[in-house]
mmCIF file of C-alpha atoms and ligand atoms in Angstrom:
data_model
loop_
_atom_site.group_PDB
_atom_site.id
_atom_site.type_symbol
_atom_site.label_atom_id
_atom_site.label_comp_id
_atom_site.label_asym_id
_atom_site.label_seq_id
_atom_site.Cartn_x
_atom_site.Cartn_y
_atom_site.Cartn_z
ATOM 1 C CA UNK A 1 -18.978 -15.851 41.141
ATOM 2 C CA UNK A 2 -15.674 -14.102 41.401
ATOM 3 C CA UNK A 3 -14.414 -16.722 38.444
ATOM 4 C CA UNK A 4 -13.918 -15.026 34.809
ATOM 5 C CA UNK A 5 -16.865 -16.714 33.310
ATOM 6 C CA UNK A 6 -15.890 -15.781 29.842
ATOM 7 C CA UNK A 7 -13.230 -17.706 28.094
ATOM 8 C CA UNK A 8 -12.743 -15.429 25.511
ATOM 9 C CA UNK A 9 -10.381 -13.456 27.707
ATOM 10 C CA UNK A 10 -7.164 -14.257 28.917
ATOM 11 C CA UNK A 11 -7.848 -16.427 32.086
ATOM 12 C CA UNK A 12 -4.686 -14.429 33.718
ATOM 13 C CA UNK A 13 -4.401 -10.746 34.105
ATOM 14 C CA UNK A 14 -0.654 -11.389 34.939
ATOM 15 C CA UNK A 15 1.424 -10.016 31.921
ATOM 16 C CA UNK A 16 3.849 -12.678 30.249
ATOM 17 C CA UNK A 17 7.244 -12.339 30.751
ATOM 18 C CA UNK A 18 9.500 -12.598 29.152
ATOM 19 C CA UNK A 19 7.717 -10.949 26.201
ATOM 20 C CA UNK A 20 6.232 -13.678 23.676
ATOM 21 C CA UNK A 21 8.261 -13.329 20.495
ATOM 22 C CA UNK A 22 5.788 -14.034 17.677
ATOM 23 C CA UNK A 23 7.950 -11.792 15.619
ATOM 24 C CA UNK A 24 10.837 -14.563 15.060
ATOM 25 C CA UNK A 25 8.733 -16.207 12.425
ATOM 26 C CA UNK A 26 8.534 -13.517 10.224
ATOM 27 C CA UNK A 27 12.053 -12.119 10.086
ATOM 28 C CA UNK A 28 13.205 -13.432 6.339
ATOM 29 C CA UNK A 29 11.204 -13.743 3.420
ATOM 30 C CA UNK A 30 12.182 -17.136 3.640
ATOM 31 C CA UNK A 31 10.823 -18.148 6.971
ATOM 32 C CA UNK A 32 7.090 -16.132 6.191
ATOM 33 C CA UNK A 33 7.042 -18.262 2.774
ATOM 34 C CA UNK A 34 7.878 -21.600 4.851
ATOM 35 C CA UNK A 35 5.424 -20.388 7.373
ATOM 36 C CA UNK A 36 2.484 -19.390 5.471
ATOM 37 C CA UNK A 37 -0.768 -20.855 5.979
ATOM 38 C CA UNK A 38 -2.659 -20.208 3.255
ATOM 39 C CA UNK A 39 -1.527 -20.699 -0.358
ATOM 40 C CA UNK A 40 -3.265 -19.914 -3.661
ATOM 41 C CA UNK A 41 -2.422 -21.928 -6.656
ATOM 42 C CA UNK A 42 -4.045 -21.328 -10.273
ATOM 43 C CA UNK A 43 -5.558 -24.761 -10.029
ATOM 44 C CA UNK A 44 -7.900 -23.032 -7.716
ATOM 45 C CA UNK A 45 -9.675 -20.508 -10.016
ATOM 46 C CA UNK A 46 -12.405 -20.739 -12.178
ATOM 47 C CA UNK A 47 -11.565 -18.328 -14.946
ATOM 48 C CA UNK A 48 -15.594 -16.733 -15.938
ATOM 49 C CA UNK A 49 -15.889 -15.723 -20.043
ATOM 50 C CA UNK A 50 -18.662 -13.796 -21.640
ATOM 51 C CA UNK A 51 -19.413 -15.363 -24.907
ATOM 52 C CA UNK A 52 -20.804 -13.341 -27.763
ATOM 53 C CA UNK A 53 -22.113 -14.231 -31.223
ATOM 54 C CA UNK A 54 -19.961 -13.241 -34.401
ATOM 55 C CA UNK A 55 -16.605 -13.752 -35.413
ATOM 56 C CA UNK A 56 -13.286 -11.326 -34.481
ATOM 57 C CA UNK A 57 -15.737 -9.716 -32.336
ATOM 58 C CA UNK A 58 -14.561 -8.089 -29.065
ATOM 59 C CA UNK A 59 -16.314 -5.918 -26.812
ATOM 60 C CA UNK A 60 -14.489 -4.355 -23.757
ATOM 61 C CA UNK A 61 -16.774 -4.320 -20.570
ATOM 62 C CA UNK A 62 -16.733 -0.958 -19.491
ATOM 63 C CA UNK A 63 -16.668 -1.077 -15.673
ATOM 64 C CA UNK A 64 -14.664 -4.272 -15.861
ATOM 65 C CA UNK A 65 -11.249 -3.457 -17.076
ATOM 66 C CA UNK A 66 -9.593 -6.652 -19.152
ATOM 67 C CA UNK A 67 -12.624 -8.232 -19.385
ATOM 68 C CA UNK A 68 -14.449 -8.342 -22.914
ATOM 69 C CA UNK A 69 -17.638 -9.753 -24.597
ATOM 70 C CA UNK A 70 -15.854 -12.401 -26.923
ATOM 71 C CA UNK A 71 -17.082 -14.724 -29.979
ATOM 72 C CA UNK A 72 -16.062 -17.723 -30.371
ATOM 73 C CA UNK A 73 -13.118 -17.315 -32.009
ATOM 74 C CA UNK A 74 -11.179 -15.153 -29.880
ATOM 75 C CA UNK A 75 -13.041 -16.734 -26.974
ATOM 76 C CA UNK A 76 -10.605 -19.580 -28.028
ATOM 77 C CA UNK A 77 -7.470 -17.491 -28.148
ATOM 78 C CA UNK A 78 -8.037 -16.350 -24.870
ATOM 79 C CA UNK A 79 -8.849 -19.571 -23.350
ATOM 80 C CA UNK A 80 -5.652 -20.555 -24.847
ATOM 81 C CA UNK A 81 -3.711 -18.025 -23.182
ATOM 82 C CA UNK A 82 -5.367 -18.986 -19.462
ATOM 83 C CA UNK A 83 -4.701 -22.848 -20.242
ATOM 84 C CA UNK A 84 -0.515 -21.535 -20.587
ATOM 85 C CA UNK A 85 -0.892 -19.454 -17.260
ATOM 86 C CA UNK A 86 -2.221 -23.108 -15.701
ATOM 87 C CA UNK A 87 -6.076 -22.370 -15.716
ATOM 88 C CA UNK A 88 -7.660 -25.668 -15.883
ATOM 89 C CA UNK A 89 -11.485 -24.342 -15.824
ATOM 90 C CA UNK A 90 -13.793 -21.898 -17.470
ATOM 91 C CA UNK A 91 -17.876 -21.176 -16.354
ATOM 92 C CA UNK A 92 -19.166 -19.616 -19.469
ATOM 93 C CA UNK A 93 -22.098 -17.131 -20.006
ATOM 94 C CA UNK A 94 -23.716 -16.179 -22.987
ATOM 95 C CA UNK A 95 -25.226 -12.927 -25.000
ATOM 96 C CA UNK A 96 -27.464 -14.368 -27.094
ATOM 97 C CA UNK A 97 -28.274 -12.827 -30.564
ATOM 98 C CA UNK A 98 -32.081 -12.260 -29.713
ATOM 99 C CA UNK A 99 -34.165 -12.616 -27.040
ATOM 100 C CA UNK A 100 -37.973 -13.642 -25.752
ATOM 101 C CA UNK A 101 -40.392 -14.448 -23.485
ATOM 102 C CA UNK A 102 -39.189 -17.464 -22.256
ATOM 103 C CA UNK A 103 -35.642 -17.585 -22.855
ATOM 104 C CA UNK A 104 -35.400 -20.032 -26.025
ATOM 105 C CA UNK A 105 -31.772 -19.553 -27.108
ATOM 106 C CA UNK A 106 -31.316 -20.840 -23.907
ATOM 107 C CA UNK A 107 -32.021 -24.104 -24.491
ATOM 108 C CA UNK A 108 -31.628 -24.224 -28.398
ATOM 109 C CA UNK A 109 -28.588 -26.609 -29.420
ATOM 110 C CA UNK A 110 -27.216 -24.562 -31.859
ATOM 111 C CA UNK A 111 -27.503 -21.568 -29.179
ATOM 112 C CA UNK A 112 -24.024 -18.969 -28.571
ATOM 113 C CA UNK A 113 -23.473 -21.482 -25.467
ATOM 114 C CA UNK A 114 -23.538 -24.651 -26.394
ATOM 115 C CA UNK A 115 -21.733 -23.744 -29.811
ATOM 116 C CA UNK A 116 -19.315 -22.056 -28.052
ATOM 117 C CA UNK A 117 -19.088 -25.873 -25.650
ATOM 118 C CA UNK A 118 -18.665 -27.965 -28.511
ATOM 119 C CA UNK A 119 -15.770 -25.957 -30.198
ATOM 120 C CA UNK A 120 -13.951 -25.436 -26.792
ATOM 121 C CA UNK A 121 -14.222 -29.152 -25.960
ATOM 122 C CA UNK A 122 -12.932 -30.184 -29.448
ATOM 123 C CA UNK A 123 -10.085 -28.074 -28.873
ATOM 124 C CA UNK A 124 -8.875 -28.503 -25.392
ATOM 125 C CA UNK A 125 -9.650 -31.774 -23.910
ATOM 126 C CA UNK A 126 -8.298 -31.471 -20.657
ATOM 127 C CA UNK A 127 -10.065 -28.254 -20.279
ATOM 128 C CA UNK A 128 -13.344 -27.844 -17.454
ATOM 129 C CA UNK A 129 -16.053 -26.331 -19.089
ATOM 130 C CA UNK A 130 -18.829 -25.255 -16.470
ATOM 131 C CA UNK A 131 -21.812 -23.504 -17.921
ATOM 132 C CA UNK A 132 -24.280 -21.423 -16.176
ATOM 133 C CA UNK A 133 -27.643 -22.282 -16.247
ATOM 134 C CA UNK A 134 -30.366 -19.476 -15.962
ATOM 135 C CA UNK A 135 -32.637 -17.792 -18.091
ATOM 136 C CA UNK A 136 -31.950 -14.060 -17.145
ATOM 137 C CA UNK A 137 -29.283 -13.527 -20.320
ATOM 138 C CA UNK A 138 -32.149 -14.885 -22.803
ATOM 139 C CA UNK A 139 -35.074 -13.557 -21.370
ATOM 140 C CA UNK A 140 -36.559 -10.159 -23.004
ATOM 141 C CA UNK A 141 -37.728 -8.992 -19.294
ATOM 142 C CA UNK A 142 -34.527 -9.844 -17.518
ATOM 143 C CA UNK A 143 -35.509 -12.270 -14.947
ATOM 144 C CA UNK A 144 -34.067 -15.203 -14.471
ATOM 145 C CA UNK A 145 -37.220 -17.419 -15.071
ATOM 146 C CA UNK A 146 -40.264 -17.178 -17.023
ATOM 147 C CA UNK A 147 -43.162 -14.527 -15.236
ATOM 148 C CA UNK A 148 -47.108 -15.130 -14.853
ATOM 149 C CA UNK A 149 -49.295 -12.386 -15.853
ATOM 150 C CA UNK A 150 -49.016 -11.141 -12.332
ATOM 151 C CA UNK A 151 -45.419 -10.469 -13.177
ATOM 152 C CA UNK A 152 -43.970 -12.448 -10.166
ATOM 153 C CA UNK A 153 -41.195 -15.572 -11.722
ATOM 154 C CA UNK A 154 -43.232 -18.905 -11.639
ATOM 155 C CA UNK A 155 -41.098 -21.314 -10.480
ATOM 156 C CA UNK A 156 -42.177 -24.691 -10.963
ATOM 157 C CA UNK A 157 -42.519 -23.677 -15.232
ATOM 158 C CA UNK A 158 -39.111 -22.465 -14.920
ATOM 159 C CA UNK A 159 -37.836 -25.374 -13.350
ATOM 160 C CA UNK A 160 -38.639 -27.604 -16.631
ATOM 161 C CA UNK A 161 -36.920 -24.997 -18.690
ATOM 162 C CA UNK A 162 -33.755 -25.018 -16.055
ATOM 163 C CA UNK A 163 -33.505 -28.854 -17.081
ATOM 164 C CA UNK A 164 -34.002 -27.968 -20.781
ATOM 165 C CA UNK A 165 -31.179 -25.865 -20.535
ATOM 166 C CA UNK A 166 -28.896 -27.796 -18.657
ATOM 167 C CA UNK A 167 -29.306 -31.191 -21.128
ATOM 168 C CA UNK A 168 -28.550 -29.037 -24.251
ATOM 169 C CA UNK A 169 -25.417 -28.010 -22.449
ATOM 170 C CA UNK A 170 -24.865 -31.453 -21.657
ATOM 171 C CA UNK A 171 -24.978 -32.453 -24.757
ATOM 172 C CA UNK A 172 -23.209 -29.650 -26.098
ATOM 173 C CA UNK A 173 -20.195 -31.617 -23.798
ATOM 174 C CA UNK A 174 -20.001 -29.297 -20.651
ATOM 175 C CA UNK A 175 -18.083 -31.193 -18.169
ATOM 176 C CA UNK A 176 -20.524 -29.523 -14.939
ATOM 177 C CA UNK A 177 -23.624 -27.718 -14.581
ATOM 178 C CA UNK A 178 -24.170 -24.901 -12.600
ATOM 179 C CA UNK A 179 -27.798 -23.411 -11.671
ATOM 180 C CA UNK A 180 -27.696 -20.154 -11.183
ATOM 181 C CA UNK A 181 -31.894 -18.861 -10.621
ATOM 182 C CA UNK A 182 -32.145 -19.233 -7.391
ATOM 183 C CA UNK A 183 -35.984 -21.302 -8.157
ATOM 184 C CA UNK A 184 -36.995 -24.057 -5.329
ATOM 185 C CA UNK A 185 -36.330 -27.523 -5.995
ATOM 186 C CA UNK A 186 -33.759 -26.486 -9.318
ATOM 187 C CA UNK A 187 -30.895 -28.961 -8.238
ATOM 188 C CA UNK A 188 -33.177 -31.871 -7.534
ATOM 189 C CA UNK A 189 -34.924 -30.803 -10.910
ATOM 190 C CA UNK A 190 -31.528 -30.635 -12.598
ATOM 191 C CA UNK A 191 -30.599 -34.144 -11.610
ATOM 192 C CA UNK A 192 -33.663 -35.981 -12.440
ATOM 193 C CA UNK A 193 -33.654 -34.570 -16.010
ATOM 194 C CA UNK A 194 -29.798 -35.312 -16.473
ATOM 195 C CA UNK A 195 -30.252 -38.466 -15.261
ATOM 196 C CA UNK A 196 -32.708 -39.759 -17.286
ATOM 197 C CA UNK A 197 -30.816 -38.622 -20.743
ATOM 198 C CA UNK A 198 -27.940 -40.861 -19.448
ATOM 199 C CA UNK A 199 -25.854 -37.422 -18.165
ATOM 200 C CA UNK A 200 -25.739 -38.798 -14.565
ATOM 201 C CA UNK A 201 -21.488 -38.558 -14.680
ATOM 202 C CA UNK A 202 -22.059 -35.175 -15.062
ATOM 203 C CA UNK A 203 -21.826 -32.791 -11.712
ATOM 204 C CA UNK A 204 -23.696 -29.672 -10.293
ATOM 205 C CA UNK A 205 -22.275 -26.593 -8.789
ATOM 206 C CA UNK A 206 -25.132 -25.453 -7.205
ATOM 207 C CA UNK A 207 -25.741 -21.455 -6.806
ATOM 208 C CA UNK A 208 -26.858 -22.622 -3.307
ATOM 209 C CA UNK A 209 -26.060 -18.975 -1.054
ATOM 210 C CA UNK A 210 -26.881 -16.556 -3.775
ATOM 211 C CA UNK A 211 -27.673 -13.249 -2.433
ATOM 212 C CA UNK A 212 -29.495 -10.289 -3.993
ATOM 213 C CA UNK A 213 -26.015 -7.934 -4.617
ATOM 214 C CA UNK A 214 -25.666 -4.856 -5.413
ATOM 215 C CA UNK A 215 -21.943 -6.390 -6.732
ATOM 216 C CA UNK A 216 -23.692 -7.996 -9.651
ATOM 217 C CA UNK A 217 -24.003 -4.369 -11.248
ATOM 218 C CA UNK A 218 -20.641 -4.738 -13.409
ATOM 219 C CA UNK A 219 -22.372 -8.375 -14.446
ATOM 220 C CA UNK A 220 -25.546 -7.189 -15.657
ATOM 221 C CA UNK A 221 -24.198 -4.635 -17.886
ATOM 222 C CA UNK A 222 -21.570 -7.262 -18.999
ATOM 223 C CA UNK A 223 -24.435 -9.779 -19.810
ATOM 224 C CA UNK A 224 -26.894 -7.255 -20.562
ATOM 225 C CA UNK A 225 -29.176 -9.316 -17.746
ATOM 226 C CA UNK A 226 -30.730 -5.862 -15.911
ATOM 227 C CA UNK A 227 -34.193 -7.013 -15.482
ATOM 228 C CA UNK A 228 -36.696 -4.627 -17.388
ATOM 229 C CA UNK A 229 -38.696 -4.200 -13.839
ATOM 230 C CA UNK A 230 -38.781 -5.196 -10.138
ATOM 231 C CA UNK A 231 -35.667 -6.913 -8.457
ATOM 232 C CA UNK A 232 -34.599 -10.746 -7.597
ATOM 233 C CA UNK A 233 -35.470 -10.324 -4.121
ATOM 234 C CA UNK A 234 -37.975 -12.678 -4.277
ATOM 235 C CA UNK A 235 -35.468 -15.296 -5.248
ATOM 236 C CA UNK A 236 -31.988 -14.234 -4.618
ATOM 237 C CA UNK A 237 -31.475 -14.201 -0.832
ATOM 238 C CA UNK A 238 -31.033 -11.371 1.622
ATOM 239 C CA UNK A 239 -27.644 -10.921 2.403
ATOM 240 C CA UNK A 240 -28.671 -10.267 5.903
ATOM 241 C CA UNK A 241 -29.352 -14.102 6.911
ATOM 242 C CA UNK A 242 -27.087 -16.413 7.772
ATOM 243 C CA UNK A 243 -29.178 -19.295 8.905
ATOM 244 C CA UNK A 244 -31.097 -19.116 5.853
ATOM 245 C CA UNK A 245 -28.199 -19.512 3.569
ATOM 246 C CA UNK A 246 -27.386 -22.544 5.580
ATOM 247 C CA UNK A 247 -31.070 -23.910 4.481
ATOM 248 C CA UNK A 248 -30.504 -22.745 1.307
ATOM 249 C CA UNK A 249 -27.134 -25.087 1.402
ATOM 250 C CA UNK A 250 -28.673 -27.868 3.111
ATOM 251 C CA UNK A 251 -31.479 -27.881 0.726
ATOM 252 C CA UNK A 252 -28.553 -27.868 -2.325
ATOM 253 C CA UNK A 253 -26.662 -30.882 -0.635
ATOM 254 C CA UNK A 254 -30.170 -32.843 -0.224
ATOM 255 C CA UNK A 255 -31.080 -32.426 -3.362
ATOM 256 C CA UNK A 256 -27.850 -33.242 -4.865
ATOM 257 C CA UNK A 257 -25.783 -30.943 -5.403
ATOM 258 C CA UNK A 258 -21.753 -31.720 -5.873
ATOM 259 C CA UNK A 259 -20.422 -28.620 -5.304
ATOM 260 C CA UNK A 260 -21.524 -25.928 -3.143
ATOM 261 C CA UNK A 261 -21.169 -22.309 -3.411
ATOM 262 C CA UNK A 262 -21.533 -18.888 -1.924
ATOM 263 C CA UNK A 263 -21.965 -15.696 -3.524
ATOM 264 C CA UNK A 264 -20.887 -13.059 -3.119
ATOM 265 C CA UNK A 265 -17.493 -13.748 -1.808
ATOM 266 C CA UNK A 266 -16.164 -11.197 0.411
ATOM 267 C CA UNK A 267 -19.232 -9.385 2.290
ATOM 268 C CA UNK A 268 -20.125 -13.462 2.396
ATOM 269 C CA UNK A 269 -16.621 -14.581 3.952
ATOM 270 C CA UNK A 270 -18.360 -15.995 7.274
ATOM 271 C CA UNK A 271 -20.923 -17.301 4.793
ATOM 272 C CA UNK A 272 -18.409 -19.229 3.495
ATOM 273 C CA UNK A 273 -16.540 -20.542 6.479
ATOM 274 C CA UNK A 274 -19.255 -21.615 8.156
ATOM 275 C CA UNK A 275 -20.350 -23.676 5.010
ATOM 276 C CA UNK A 276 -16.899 -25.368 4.997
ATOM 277 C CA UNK A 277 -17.568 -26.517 8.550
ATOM 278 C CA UNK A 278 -20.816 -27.595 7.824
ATOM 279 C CA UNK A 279 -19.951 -29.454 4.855
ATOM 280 C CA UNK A 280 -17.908 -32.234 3.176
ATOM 281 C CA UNK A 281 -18.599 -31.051 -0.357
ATOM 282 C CA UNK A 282 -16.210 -28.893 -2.232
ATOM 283 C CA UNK A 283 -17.129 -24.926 -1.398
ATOM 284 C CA UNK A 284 -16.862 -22.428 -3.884
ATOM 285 C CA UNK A 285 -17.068 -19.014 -3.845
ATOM 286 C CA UNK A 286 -17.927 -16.818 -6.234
ATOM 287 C CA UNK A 287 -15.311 -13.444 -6.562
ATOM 288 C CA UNK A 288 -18.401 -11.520 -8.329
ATOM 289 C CA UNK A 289 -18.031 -8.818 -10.994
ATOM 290 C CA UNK A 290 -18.568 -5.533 -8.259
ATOM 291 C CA UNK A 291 -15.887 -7.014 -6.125
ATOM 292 C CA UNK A 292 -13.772 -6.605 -9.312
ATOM 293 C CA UNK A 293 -14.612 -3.647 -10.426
ATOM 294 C CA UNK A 294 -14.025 -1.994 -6.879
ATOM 295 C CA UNK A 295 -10.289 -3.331 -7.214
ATOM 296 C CA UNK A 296 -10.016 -1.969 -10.520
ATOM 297 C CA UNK A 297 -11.544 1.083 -10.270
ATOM 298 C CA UNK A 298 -9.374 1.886 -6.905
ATOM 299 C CA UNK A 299 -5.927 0.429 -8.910
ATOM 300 C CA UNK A 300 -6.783 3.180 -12.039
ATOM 301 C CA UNK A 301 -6.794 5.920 -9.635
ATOM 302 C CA UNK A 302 -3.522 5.014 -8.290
ATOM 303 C CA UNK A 303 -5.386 4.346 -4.734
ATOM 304 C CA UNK A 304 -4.644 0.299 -4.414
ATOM 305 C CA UNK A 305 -1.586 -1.639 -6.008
ATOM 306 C CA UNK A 306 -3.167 -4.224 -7.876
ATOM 307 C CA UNK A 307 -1.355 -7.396 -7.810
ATOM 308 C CA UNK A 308 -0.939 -6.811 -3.549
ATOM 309 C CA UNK A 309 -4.845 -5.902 -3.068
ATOM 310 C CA UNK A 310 -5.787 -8.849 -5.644
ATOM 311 C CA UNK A 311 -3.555 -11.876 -3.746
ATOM 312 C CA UNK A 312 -4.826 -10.124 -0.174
ATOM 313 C CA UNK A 313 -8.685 -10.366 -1.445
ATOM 314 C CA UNK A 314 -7.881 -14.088 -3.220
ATOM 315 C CA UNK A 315 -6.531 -15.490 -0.356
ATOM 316 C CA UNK A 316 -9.547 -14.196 1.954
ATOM 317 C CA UNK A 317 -11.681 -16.465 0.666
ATOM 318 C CA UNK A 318 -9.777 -19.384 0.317
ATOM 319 C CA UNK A 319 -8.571 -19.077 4.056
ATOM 320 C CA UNK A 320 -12.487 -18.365 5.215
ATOM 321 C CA UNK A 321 -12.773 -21.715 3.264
ATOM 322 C CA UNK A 322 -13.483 -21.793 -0.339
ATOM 323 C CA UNK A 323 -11.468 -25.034 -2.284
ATOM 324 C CA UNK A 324 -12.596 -23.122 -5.697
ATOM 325 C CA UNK A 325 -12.455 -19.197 -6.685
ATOM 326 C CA UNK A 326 -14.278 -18.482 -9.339
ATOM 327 C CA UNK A 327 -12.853 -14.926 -10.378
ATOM 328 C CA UNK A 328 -12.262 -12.367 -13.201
ATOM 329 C CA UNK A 329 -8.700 -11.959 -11.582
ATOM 330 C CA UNK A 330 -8.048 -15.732 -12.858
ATOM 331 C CA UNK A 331 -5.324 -15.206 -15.317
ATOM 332 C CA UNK A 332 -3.728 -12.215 -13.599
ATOM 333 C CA UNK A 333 -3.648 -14.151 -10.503
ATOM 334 C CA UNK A 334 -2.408 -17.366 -12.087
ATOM 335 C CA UNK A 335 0.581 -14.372 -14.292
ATOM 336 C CA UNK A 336 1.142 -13.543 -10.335
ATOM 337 C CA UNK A 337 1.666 -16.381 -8.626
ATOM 338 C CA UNK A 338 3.942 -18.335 -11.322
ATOM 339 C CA UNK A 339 6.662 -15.200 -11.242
ATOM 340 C CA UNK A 340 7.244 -14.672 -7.905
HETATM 341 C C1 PBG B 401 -27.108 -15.196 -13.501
HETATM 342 C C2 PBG B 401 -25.855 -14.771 -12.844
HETATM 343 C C3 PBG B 401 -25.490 -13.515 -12.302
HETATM 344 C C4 PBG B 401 -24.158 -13.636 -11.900
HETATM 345 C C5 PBG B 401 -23.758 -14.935 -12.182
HETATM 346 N N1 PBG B 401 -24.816 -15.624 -12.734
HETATM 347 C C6 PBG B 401 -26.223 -12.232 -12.219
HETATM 348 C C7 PBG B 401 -27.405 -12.078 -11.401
HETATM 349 O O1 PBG B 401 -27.845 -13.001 -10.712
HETATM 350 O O2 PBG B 401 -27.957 -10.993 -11.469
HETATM 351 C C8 PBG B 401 -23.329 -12.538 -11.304
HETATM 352 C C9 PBG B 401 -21.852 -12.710 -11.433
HETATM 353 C C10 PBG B 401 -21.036 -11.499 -11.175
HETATM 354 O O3 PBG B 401 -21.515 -10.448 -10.701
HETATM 355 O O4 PBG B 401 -19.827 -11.578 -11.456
HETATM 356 N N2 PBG B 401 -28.232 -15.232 -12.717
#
């Protein structure tokens, strides 16, 4: 038993000599760029846009710096401007005029969403238009499905209105889906009714590791999504379990799911490189709002240097794994990476 059982350590106590010189490698800027072994490029963001109703309308988001409520006009503009920096997709979310019960404008086809679709698609062709899919924007209590009288989300009822929602963005002309409620049984839900309008070219990007986060804060003030009472904990996960976000994938991938993704992204990093070794579908990761804010907050103090502590996060969670970022650092990233 005098054998180091643990492999983890060096299976020598003997120092090296002569001294290892890792240091060579990273004497120019040349040789580290030559070297590196992760690289972003803008084709792998996901730029996310707040749609509002209205026209010129603009409406900074406070703890979000850069990032506004937009109608559909100047939603345009801007979309514009990320399709220059080499943005190829968008996931929309919308602030509907008025809201209810059950969600409604939701699913209506003339709703801020699939309006917003339409005019986006008939503008820029080449352009990826993913659209969430949840009710907690539309609903007047702020859950993201519709609530017995007990108050608790019933999720079977919701699942019908999940499929609703995602046809009229289908037919709207969204180019992918993504579920975002966190309900049992959504993507398998999701599929059927797609499939049997005729929309079975048209892929998920399942919400598969969704955790309950405190870094949705920024988002919910954003969306204006707070719910009224209670929490999601009894559908968003707890960020505490790793095994059961790798059901909660598993179940995604059964069910049908084309993309998979975590979120959070970085207190989820493990999360997320555990689900690209567990998985041949794309990963994505989802650079949340609070994660944002925490950069941007830090950068107006004069604490962080933005464009450093933005690449440094970015590439985090495409080396733990992610193939697609979805983040509100798209265009400044993209700005970054083309000039240097
Ligand atoms: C809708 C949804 C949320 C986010 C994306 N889709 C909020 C939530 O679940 O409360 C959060 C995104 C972010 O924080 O940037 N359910």
């Amino acid at each position: 038993m005098s054998q180091i059982q643990n492999n983890k350590f060096p299976q020598t106590t003997q120092p090296q000599f002569p001294i290892k010189r890792l240091r060579r490698l990273r004497r120019t800027p040349s040789l580290r760029e030559l070297l590196k072994e992760t690289r972003l490029s803008p084709n792998d963001f996901i730029y996310p846009l707040f749609v509002t109703s209205g026209i010129n309308r603009k409406i900074p988001i406070e703890p979000m710096p850069r990032q506004n409520q937009l109608s559909i006009d100047l939603l345009l503009e801007e979309v514009a401007e990320a399709i220059r920096l080499g943005i190829r997709s968008i996931l929309l979310f919308g602030i509907p005029p008025t809201k209810d019960d059950s969600g409604s404008e939701a699913y209506s086809d003339e709703g801020i969403i699939q309006t917003a679709v339409k005019k986006l698609k008939g503008k820029f062709t080449d352009l990826i238009v993913i659209t969430d899919v949840c009710l907690c924007e539309y609903t007047n209590h702020g859950h993201c499905g519709v609530l017995q009288s007990n108050g608790t989300v019933d999720n079977d009822q919701t699942l019908n209105l999940l499929g609703e929602i995602a046809l009229s963005h289908a037919r709207a002309g969204a180019d992918i889906i993504a579920p975002s409620a966190m309900m049992d049984g959504q993507i398998q839900a999701i599929r059927k009714t797609l499939d049997s309008q005729n929309f079975e070219n048209i892929p998920l990007m399942a919400y598969s590791a969704k955790m309950n986060s405190a870094f949705y804060g920024p988002f919910r003030i954003a969306a204006e999504s707070a719910p009224k009472n209670g929490d999601r904990k009894t559908y968003q996960m707890d960020g505490a379990n790793l095994n059961e976000a790798i059901r909660e994938l598993t179940q995604d991938a059964i069910e049908g799911a084309d993309i998979l993704m975590v979120k959070p992204a970085l207190a989820y990093l493990d999360i997320i490189s555990e689900a690209k070794s567990r998985f041949d579908h794309p990963i994505a990761a989802y650079n949340v709002s609070g994660e944002y804010s925490m950069l941007m907050a830090a950068v107006a103090n004069g604490w962080l240097d933005e464009q450093e502590a933005m690449i440094e996060m970015l590439t985090s969670i495409k080396r733990a794994g992610a193939d697609l970022i979805i983040t509100y650092f798209a265009k400044s990233a993209a700005e970054a990476l083309t000039s240097n």
